[in-house]
Short mmCIF file of N, CA and C in Angstrom, two decimals:
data_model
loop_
_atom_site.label_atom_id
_atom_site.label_comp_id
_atom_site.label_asym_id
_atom_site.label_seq_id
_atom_site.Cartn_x
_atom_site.Cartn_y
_atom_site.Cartn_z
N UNK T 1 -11.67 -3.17 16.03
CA UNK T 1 -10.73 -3.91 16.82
C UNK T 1 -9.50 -4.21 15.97
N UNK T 2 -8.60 -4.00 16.57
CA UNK T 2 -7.02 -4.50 15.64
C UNK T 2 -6.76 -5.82 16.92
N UNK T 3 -5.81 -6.42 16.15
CA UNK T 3 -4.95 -7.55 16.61
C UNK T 3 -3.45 -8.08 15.56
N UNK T 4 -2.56 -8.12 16.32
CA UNK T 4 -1.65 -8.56 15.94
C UNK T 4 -1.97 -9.85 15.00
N UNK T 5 -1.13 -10.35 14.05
CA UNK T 5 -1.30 -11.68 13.04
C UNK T 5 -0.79 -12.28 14.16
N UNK T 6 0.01 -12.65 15.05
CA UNK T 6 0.37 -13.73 15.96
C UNK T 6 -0.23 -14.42 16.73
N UNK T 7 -1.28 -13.23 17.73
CA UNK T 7 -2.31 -13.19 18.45
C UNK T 7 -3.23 -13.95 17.92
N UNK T 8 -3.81 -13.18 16.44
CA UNK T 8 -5.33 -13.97 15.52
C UNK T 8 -5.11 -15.16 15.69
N UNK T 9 -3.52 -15.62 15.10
CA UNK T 9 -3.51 -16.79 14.84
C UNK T 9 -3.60 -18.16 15.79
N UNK T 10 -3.20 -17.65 16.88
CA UNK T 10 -3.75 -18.55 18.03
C UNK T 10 -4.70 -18.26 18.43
N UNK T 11 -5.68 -16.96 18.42
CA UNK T 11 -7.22 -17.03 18.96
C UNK T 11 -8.12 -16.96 17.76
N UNK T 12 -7.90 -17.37 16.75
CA UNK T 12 -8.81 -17.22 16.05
C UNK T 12 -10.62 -17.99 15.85
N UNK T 13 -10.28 -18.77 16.61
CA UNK T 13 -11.81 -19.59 17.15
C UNK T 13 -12.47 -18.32 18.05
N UNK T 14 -11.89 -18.00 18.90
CA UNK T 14 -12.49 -17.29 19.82
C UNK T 14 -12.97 -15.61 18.74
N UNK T 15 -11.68 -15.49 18.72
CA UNK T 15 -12.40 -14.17 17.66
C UNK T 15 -13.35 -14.21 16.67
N UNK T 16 -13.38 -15.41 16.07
CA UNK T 16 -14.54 -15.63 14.95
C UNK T 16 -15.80 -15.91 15.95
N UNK T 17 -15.95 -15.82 16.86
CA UNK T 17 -17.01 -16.56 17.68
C UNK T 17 -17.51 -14.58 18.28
N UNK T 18 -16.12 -14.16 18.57
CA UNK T 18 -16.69 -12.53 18.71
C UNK T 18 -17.03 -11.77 17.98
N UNK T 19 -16.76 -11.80 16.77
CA UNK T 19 -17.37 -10.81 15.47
C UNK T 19 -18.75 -11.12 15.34
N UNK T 20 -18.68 -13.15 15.32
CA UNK T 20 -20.46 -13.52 15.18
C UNK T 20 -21.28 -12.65 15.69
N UNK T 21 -20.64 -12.39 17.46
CA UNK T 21 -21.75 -12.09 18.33
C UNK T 21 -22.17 -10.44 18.16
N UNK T 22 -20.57 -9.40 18.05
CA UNK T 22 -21.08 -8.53 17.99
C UNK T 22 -20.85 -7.96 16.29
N UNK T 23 -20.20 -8.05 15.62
CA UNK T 23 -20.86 -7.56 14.32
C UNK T 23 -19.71 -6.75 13.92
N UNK T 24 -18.21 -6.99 15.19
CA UNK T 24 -17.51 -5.97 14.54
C UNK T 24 -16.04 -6.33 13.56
N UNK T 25 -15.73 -5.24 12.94
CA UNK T 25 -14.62 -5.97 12.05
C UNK T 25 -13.44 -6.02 12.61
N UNK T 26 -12.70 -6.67 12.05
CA UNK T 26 -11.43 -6.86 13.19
C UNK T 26 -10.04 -6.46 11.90
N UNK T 27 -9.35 -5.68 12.32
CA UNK T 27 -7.96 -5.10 11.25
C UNK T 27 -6.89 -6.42 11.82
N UNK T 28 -6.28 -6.91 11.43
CA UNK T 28 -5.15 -7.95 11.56
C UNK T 28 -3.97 -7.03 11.09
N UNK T 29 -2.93 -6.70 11.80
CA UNK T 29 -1.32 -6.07 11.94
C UNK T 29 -0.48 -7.17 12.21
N UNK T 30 0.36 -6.55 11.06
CA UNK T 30 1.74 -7.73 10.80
C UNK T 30 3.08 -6.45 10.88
N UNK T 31 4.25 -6.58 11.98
CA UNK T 31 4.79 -5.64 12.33
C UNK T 31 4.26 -4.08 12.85
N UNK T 32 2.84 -4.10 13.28
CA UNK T 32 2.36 -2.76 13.49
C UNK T 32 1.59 -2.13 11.84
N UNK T 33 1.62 -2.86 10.96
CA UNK T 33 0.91 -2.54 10.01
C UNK T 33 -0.08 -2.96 9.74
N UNK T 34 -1.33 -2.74 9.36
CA UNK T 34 -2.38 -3.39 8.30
C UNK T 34 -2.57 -4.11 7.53
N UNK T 35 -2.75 -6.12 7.65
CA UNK T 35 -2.48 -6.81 6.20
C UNK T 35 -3.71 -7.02 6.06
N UNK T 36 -4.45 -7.05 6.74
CA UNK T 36 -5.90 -7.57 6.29
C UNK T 36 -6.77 -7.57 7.24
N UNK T 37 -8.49 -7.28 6.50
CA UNK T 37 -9.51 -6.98 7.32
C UNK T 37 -10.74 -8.05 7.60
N UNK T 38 -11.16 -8.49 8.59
CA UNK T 38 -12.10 -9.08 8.67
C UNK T 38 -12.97 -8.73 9.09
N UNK T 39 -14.34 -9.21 8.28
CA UNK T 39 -15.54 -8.29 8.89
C UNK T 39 -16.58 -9.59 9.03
N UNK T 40 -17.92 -9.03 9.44
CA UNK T 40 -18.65 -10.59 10.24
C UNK T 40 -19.56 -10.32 8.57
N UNK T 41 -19.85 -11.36 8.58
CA UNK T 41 -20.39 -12.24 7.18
C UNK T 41 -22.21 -11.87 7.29
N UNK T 42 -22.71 -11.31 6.51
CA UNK T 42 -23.62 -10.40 6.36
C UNK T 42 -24.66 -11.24 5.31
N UNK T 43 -25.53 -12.06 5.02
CA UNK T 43 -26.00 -12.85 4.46
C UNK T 43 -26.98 -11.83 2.78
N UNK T 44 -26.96 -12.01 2.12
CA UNK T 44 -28.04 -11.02 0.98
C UNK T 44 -28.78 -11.54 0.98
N UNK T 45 -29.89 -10.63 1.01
CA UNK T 45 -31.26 -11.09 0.74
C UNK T 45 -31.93 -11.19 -0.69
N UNK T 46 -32.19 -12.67 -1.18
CA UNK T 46 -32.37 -12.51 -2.53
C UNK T 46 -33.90 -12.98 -2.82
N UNK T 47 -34.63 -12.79 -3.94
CA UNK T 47 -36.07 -12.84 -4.02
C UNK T 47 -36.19 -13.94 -4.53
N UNK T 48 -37.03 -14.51 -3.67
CA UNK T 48 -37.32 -15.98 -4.65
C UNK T 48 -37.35 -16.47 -5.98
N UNK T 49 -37.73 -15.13 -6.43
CA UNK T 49 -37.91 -15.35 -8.07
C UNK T 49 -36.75 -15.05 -8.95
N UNK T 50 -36.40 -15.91 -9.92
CA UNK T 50 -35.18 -15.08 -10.57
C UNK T 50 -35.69 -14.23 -11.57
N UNK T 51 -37.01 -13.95 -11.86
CA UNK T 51 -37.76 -12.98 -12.83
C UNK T 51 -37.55 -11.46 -12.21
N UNK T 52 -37.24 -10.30 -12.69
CA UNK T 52 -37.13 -9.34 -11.96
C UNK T 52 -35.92 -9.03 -10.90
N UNK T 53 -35.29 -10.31 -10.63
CA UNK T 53 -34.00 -9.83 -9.28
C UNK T 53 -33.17 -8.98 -10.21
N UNK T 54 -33.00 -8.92 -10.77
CA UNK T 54 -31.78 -7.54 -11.45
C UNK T 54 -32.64 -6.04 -11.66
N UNK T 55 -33.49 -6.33 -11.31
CA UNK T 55 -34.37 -4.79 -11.16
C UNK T 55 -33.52 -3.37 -10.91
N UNK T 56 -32.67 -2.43 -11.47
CA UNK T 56 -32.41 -1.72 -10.62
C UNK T 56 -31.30 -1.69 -10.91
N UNK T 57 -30.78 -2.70 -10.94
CA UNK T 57 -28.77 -2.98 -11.36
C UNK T 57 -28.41 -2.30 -12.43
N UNK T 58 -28.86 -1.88 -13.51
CA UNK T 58 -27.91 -2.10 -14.62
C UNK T 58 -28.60 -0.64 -15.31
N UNK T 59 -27.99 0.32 -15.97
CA UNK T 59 -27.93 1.65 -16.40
C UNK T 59 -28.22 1.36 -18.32
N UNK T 60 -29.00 2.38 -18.54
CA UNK T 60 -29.36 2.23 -20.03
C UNK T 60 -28.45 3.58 -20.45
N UNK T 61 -27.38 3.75 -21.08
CA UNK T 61 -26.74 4.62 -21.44
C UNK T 61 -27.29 4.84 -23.16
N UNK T 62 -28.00 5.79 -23.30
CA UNK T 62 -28.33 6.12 -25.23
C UNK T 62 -29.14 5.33 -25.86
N UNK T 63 -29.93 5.99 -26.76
CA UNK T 63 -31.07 5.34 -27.68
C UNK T 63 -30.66 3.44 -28.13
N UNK T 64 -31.02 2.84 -26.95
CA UNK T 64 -30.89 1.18 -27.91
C UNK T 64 -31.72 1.05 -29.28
N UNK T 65 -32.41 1.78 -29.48
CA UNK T 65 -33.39 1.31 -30.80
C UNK T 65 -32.59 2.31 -32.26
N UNK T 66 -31.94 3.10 -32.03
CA UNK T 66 -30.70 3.90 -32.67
C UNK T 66 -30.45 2.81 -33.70
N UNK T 67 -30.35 3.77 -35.08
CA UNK T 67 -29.28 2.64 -36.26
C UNK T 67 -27.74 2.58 -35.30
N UNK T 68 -26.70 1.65 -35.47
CA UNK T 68 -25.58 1.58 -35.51
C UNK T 68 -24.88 2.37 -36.66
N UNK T 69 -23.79 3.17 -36.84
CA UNK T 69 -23.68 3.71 -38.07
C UNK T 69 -22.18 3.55 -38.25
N UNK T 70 -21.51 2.69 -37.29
CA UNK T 70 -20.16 2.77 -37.66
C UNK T 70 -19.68 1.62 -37.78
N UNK T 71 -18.55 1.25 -39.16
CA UNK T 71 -18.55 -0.28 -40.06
C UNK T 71 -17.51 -0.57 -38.93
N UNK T 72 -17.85 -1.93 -39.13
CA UNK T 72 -17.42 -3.40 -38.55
C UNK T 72 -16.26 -3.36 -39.34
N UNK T 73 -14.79 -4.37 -39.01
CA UNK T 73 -14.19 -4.09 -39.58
C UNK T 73 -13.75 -5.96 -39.56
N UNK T 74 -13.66 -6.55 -40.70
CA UNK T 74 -13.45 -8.22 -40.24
C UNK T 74 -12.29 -8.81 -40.61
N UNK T 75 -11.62 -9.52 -40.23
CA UNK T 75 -10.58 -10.12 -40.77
C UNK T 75 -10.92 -11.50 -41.38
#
């Protein structure tokens, strides 16, 4: 859905009340252009535990147990 910034700005109760219902994003146009997007608010699902929630996230790039072999340099 697009809408003019003039329009949003006086219906914007009502439009936030229509994205709730159906889920869709709405483009906001200022002179016929694109300033900004709104989309309906999508909740994350997080695990009760904070043990394990980063499961998955984060990439092991090269031997961590490797000597370091290149000097530090200190001021």
């Amino acid at each position: 859905m697009e809408i003019n910034a003039v329009d949003f700005k006086k219906d914007c109760l009502k439009i936030l009340d229509q994205i709730h219902i159906s889920g869709e994003d709405v483009i906001i146009l200022k002179d016929g252009r694109p300033v900004a997007k709104l989309v309906h608010y999508q909740p994350v699902q997080r695990s009760s535990s904070f043990i394990g929630s980063l499961t998955g996230v984060g990439e092991t790039i090269g031997d961590l147990t490797a000597p370091f072999e290149d000097e530090w340099e200190v001021d």
